PDB file of C-alpha atoms in Angstrom:
ATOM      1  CA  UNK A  26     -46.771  78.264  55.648  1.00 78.00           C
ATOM      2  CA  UNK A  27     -44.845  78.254  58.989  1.00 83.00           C
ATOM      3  CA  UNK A  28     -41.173  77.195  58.889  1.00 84.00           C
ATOM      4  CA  UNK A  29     -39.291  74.821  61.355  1.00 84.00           C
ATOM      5  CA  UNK A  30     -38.203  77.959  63.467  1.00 89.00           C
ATOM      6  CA  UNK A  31     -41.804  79.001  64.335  1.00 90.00           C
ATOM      7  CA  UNK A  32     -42.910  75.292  64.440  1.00 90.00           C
ATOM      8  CA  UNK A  33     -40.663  74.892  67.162  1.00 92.00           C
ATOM      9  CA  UNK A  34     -41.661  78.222  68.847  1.00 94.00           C
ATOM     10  CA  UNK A  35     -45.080  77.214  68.818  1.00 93.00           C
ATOM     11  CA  UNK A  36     -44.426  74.255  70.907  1.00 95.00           C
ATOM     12  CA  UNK A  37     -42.005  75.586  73.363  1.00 95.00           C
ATOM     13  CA  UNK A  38     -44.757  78.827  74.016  1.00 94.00           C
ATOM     14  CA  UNK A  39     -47.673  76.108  74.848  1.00 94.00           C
ATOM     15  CA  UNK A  40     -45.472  74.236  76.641  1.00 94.00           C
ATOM     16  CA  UNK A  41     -43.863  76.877  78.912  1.00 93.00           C
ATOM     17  CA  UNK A  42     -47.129  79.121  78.914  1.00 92.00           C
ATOM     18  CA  UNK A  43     -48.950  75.850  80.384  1.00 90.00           C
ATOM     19  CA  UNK A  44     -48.939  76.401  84.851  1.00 86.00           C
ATOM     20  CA  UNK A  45     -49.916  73.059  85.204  1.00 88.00           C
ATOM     21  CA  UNK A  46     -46.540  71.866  83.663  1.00 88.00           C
ATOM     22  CA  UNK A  47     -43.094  71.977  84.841  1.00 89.00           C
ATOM     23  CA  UNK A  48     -41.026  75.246  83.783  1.00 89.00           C
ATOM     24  CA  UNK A  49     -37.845  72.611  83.362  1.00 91.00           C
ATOM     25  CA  UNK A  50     -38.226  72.726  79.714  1.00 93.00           C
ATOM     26  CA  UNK A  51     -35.624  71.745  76.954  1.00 93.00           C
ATOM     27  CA  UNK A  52     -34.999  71.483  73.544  1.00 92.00           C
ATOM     28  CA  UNK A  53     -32.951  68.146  72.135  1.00 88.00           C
ATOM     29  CA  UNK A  54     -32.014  66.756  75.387  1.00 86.00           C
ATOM     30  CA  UNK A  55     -32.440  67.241  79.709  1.00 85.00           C
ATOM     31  CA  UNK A  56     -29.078  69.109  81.270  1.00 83.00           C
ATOM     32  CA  UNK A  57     -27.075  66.360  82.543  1.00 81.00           C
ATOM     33  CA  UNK A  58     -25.738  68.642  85.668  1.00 78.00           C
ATOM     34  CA  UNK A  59     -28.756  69.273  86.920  1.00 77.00           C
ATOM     35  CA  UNK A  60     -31.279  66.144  88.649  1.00 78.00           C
ATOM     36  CA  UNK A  61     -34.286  68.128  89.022  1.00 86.00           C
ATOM     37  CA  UNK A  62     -37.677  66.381  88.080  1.00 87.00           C
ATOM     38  CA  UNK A  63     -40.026  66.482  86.579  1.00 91.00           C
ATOM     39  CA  UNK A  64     -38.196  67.339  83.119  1.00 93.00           C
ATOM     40  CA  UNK A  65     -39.645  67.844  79.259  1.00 94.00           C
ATOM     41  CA  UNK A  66     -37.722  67.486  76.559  1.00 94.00           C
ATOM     42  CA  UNK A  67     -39.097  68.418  73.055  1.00 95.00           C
ATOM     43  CA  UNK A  68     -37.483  67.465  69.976  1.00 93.00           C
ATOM     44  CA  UNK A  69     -38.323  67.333  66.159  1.00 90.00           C
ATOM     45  CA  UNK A  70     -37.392  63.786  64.930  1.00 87.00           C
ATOM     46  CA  UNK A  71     -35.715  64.245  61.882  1.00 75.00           C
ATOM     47  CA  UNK A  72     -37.462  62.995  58.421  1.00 70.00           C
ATOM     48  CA  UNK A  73     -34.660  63.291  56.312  1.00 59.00           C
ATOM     49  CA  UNK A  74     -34.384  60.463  54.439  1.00 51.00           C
ATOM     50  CA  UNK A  75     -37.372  61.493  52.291  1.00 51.00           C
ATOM     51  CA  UNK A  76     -35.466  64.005  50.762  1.00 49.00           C
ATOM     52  CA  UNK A  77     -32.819  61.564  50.008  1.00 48.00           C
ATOM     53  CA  UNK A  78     -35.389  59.157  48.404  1.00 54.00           C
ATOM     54  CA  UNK A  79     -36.840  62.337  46.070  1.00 55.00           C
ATOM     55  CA  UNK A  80     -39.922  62.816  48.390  1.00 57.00           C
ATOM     56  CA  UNK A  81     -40.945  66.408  48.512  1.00 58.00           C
ATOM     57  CA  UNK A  82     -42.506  66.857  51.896  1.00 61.00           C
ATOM     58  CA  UNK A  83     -44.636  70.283  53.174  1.00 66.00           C
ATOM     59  CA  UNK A  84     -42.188  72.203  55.739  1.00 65.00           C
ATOM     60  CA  UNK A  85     -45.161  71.857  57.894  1.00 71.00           C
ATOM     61  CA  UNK A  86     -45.078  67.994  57.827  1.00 76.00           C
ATOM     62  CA  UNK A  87     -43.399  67.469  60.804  1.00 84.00           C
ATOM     63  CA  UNK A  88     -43.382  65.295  63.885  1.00 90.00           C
ATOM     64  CA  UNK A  89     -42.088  66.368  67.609  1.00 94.00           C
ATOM     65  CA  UNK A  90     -41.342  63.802  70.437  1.00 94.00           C
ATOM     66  CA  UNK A  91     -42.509  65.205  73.663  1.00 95.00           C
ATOM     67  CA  UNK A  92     -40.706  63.070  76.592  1.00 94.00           C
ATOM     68  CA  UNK A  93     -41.307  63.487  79.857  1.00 93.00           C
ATOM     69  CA  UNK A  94     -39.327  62.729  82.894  1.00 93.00           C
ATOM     70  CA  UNK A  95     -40.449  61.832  86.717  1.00 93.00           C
ATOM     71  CA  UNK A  96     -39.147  60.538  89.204  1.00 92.00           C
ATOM     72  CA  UNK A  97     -40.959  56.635  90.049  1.00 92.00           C
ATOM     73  CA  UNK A  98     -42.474  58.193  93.060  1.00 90.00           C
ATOM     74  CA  UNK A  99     -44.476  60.712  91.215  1.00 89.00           C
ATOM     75  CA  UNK A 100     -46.653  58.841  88.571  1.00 84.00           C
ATOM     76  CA  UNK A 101     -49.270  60.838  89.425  1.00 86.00           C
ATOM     77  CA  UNK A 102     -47.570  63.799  88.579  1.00 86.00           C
ATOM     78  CA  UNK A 103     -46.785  62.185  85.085  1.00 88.00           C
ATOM     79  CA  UNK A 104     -50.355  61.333  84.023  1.00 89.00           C
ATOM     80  CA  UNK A 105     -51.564  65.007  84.451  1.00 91.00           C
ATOM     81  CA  UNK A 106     -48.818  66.390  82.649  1.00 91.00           C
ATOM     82  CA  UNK A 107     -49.264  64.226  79.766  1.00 91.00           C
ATOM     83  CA  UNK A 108     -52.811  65.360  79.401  1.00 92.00           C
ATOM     84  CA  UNK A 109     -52.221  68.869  79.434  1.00 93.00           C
ATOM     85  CA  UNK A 110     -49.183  68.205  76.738  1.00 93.00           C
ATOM     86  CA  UNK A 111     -51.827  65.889  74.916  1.00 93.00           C
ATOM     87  CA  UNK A 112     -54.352  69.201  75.784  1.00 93.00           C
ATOM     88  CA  UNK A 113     -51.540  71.983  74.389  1.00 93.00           C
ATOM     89  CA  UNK A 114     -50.243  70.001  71.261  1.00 94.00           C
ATOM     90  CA  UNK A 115     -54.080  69.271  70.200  1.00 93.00           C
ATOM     91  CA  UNK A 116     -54.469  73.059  70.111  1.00 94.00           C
ATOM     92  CA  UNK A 117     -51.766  73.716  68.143  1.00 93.00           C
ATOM     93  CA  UNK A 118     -53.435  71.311  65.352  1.00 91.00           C
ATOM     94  CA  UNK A 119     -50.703  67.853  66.288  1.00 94.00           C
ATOM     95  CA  UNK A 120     -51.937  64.351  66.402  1.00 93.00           C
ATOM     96  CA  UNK A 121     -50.456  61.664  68.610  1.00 93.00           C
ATOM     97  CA  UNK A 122     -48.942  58.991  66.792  1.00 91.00           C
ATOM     98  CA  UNK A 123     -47.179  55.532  67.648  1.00 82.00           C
ATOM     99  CA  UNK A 124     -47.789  53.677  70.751  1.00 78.00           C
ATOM    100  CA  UNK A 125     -47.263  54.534  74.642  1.00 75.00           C
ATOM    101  CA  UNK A 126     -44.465  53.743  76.032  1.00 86.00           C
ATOM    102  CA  UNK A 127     -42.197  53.945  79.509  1.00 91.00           C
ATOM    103  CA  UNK A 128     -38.706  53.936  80.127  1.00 93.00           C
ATOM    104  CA  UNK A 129     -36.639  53.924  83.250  1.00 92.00           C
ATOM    105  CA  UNK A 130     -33.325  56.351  83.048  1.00 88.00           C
ATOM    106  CA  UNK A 131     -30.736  54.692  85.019  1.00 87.00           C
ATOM    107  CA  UNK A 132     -28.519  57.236  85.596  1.00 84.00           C
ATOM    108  CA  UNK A 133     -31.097  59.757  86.430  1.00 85.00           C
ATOM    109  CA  UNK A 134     -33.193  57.580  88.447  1.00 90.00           C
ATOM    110  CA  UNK A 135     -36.167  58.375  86.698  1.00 92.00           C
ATOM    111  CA  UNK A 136     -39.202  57.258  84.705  1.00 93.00           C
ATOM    112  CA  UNK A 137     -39.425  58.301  80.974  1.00 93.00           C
ATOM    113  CA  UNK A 138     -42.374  58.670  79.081  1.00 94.00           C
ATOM    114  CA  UNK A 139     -41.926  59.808  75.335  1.00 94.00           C
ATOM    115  CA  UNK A 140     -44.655  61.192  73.173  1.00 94.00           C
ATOM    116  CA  UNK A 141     -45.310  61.569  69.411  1.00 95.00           C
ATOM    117  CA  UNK A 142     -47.513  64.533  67.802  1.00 94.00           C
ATOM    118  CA  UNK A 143     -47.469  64.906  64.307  1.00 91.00           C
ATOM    119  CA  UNK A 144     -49.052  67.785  62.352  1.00 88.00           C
ATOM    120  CA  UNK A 145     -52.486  67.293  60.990  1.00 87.00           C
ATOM    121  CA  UNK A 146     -54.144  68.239  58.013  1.00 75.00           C
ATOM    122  CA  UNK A 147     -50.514  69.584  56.039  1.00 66.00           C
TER     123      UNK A 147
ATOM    124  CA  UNK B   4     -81.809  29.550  31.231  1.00 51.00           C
ATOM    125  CA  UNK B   5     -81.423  31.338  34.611  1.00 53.00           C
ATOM    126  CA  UNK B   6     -80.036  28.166  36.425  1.00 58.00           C
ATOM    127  CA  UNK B   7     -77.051  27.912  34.131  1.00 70.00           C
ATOM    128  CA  UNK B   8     -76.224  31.836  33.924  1.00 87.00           C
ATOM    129  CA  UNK B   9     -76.358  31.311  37.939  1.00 88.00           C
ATOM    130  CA  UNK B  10     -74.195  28.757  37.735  1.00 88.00           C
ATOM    131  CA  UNK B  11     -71.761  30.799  35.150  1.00 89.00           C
ATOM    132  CA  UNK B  12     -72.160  33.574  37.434  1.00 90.00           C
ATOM    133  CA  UNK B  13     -70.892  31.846  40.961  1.00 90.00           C
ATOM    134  CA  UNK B  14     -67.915  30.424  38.774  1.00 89.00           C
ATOM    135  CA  UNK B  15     -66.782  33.579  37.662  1.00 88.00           C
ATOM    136  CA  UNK B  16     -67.354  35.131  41.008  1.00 89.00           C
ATOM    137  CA  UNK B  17     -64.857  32.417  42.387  1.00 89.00           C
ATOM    138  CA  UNK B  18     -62.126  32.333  40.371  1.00 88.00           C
ATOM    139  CA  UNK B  19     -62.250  36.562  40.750  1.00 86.00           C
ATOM    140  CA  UNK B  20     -62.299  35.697  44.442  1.00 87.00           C
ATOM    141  CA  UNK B  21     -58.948  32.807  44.310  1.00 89.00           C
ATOM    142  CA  UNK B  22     -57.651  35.596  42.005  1.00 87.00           C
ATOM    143  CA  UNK B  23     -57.632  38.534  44.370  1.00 87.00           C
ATOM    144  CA  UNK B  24     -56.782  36.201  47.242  1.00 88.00           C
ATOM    145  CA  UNK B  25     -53.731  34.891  45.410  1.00 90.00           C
ATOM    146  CA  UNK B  26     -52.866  38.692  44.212  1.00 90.00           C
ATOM    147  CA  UNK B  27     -53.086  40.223  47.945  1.00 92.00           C
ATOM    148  CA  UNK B  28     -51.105  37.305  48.946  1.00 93.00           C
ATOM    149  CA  UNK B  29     -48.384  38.299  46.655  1.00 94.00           C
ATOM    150  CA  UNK B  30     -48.567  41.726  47.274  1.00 94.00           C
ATOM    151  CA  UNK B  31     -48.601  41.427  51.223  1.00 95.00           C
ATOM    152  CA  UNK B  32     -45.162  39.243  50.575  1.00 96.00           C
ATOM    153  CA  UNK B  33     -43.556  41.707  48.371  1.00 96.00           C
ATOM    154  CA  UNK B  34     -45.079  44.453  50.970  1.00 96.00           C
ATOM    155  CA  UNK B  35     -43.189  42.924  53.615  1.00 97.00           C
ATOM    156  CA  UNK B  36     -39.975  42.609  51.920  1.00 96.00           C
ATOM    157  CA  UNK B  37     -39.666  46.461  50.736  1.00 96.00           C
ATOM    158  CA  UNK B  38     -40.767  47.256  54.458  1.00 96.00           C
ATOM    159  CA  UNK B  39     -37.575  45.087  55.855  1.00 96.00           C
ATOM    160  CA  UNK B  40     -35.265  46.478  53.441  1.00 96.00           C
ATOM    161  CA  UNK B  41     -36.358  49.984  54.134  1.00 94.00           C
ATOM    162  CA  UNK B  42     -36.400  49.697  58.094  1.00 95.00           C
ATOM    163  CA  UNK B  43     -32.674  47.661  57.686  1.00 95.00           C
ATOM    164  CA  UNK B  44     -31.854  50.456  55.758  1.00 93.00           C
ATOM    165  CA  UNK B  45     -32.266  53.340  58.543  1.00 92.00           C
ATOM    166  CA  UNK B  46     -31.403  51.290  61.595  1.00 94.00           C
ATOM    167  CA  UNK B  47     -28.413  51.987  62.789  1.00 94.00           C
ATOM    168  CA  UNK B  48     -25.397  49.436  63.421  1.00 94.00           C
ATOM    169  CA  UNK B  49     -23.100  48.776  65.873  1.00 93.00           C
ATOM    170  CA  UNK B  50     -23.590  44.654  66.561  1.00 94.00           C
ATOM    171  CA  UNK B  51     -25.222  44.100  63.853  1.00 93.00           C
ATOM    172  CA  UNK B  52     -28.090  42.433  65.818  1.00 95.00           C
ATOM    173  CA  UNK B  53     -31.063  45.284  65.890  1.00 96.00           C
ATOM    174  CA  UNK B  54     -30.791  45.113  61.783  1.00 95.00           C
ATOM    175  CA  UNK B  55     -30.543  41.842  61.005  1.00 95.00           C
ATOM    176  CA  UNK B  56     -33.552  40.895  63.601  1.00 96.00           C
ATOM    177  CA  UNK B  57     -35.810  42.816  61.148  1.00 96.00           C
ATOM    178  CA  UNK B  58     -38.507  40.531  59.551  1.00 96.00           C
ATOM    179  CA  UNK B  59     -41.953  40.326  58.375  1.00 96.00           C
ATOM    180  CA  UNK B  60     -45.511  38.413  59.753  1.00 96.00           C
ATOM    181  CA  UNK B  61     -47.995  37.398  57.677  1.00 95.00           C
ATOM    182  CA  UNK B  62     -50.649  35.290  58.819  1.00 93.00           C
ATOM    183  CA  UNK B  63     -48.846  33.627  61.362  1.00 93.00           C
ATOM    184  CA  UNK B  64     -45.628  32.957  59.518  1.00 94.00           C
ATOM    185  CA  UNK B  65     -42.408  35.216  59.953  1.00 95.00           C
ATOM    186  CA  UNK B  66     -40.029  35.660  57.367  1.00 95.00           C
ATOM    187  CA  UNK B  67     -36.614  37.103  57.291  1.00 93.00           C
ATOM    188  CA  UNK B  68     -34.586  37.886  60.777  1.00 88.00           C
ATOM    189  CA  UNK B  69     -31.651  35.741  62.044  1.00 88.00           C
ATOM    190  CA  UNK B  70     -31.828  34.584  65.573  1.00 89.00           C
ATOM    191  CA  UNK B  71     -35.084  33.428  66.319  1.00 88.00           C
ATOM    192  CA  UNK B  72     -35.550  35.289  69.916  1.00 89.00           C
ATOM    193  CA  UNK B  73     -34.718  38.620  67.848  1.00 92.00           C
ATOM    194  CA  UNK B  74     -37.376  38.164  65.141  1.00 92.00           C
ATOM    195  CA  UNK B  75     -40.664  39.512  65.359  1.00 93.00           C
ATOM    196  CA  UNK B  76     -43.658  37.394  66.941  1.00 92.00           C
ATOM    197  CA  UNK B  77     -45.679  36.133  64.134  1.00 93.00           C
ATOM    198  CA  UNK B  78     -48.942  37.855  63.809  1.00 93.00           C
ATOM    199  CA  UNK B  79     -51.812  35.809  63.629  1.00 92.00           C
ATOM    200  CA  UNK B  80     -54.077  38.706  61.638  1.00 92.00           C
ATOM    201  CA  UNK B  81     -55.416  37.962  57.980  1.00 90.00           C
ATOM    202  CA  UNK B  82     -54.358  39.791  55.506  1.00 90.00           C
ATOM    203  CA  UNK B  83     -52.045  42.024  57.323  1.00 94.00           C
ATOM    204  CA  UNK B  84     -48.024  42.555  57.134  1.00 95.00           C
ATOM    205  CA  UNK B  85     -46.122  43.304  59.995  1.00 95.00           C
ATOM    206  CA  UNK B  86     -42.895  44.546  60.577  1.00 96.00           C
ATOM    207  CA  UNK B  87     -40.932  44.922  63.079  1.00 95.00           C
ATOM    208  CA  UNK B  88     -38.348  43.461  65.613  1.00 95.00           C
ATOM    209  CA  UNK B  89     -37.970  41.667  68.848  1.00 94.00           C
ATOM    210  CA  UNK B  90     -34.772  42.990  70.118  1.00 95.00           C
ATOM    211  CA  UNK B  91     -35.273  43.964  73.483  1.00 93.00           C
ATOM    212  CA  UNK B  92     -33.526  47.599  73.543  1.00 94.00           C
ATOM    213  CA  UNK B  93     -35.351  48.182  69.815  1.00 94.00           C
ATOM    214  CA  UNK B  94     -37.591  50.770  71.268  1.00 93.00           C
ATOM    215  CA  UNK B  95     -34.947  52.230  73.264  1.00 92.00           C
ATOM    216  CA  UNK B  96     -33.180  52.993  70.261  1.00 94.00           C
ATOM    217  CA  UNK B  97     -36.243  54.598  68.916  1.00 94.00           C
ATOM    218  CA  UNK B  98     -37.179  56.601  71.411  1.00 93.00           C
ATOM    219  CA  UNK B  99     -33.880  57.579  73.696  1.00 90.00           C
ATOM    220  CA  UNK B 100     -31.291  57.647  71.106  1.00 90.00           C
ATOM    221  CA  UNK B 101     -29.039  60.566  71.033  1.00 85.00           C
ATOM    222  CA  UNK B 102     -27.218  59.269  68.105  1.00 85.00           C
ATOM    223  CA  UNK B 103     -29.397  60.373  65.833  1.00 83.00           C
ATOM    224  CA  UNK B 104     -31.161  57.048  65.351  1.00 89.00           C
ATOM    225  CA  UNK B 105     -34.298  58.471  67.010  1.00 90.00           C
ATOM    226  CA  UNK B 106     -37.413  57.590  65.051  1.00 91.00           C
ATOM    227  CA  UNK B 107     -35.590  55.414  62.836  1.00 93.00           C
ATOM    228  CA  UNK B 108     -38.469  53.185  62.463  1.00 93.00           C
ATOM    229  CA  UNK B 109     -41.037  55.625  62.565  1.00 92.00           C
ATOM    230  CA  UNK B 110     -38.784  57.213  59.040  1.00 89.00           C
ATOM    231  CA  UNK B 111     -39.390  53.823  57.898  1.00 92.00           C
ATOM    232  CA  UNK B 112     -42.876  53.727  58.108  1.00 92.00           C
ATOM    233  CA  UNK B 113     -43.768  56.944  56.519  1.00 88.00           C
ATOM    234  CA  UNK B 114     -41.104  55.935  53.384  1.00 88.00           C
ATOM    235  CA  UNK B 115     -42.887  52.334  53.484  1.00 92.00           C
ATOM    236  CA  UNK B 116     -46.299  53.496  53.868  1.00 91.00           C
ATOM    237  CA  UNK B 117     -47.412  54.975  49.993  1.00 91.00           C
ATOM    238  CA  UNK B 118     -45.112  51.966  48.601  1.00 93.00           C
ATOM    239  CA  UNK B 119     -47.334  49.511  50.208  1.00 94.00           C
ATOM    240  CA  UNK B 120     -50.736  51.242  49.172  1.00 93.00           C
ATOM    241  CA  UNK B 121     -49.376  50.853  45.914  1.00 93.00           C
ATOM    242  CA  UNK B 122     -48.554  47.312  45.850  1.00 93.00           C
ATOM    243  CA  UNK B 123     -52.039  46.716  47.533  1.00 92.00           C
ATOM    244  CA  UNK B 124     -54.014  48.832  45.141  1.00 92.00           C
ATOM    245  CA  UNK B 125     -51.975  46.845  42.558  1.00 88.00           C
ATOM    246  CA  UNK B 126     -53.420  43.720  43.644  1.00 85.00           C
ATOM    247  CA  UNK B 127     -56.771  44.598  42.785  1.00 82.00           C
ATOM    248  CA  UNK B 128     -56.646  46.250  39.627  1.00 77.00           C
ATOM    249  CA  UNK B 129     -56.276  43.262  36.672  1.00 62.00           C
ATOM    250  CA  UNK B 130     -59.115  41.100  38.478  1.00 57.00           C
ATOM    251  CA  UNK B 131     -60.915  41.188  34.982  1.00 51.00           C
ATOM    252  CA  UNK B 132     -64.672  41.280  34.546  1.00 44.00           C
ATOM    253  CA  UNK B 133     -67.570  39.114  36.269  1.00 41.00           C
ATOM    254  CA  UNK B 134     -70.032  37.977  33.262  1.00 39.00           C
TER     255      UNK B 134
END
């Protein structure tokens, strides 16, 4: 059984071993000096209310949220990237979960499109 | 002979039906009222307004929420509970948050989900016999 450390290894090494996607990479949230685009941000969306309601829950049950950020010109850009994230994640054994969504970012001037993978078969 | 055990039959056979009708009914209500508590539970507050906009559909009709424009849409699907909100930065809370409210609804769901297999599974089991 894999703990949350290697979990989140896993992810990072398909993500940042995948040429096709960007190398600006990040854990929790994008660097808020820097503008560049495209961004991903990877997080693990915490589930901890279970424990808190007396629900004992596999270490390997476990969802990320992949987000990725373009800029509005580059939509293009943002549909092939999501299919080799939707390409890595599957390989690691993650579903995707919840409905597709976009987001403009304001401040950054850019469009955000968050993903959901959660592990299968814990 | 046959014609009147055919006949006893297709009575017994409806009231089972009304029964498990009536049952899911009941459960899909009580369903829908766990899943609002639960999702007002883990969403976070600062107005007020994103919690108290939580409210159930069922079959058209929307229960709970405060200001109307906030509730949910009602969902015109039989036998299915929805719930949810209308407010329009709910699923910017969801997804963007970097309060820590990230995936506050999707913690819902999975807390909700084996609670409301339960109550459904409930509604079937005390049908009684046919015959």
């Amino acid at each position: 059984m894999k703990t949350q450390a290697q979990l989140k290894a896993e992810v990072y090494n398909a993500l940042q071993n995948d040429t096709s996607l960007t190398d600006n990479i990040f854990w929790i949230a994008r660097p808020t000096v820097s503008n560049d685009l495209p961004v991903i941000v990877y997080a693990i969306l915490p589930m901890g209310s279970d424990y808190s309601f007396g629900i004992v829950r596999d270490s390997e049950d476990i969802v990320f949220q992949v987000d990725i950020y373009t800029s509005p010109g580059d939509v293009a850009t943002m549909d092939a990237s999501i299919e080799r994230i939707k390409t890595d994640m599957e390989a690691l054994n993650y579903q995707n979960i919840g409905d597709p969504g976009e987001f403009f970012e304001k401040d950054l001037n850019a469009v955000v499109r968050p993903t959901r993978w959660e592990r299968v078969n814990v | 002979m046959i014609n009147n055990n055919a006949a006893q039959i297709q009575a017994q056979v409806g009231a089972y039906v009304k029964t498990v009708h009536k049952n899911l009914n009941e459960a899909l209500h009580e369903t829908g009222q766990r899943g609002v508590g639960i999702v007002k539970g883990n969403s976070p507050v600062v107005s007020g307004r994103l919690r108290n906009s939580m409210a159930y559909s069922i079959e058209g009709k929307v229960i709970g929420g405060e200001a109307p424009e906030d509730t949910i849409r009602p969902s015109k699907e039989k036998q299915t509970v929805v719930v949810g909100t209308n407010v329009v930065y709910g699923p910017s809370v969801e997804y963007l948050s970097q309060t820590g409210s990230k995936g506050f609804m999707l913690r819902s769901y999975k807390y909700w989900k084996p609670i409301a297999e339960r109550l459904i599974a409930k509604a079937f089991e005390h049908y009684g016999g046919v015959g």
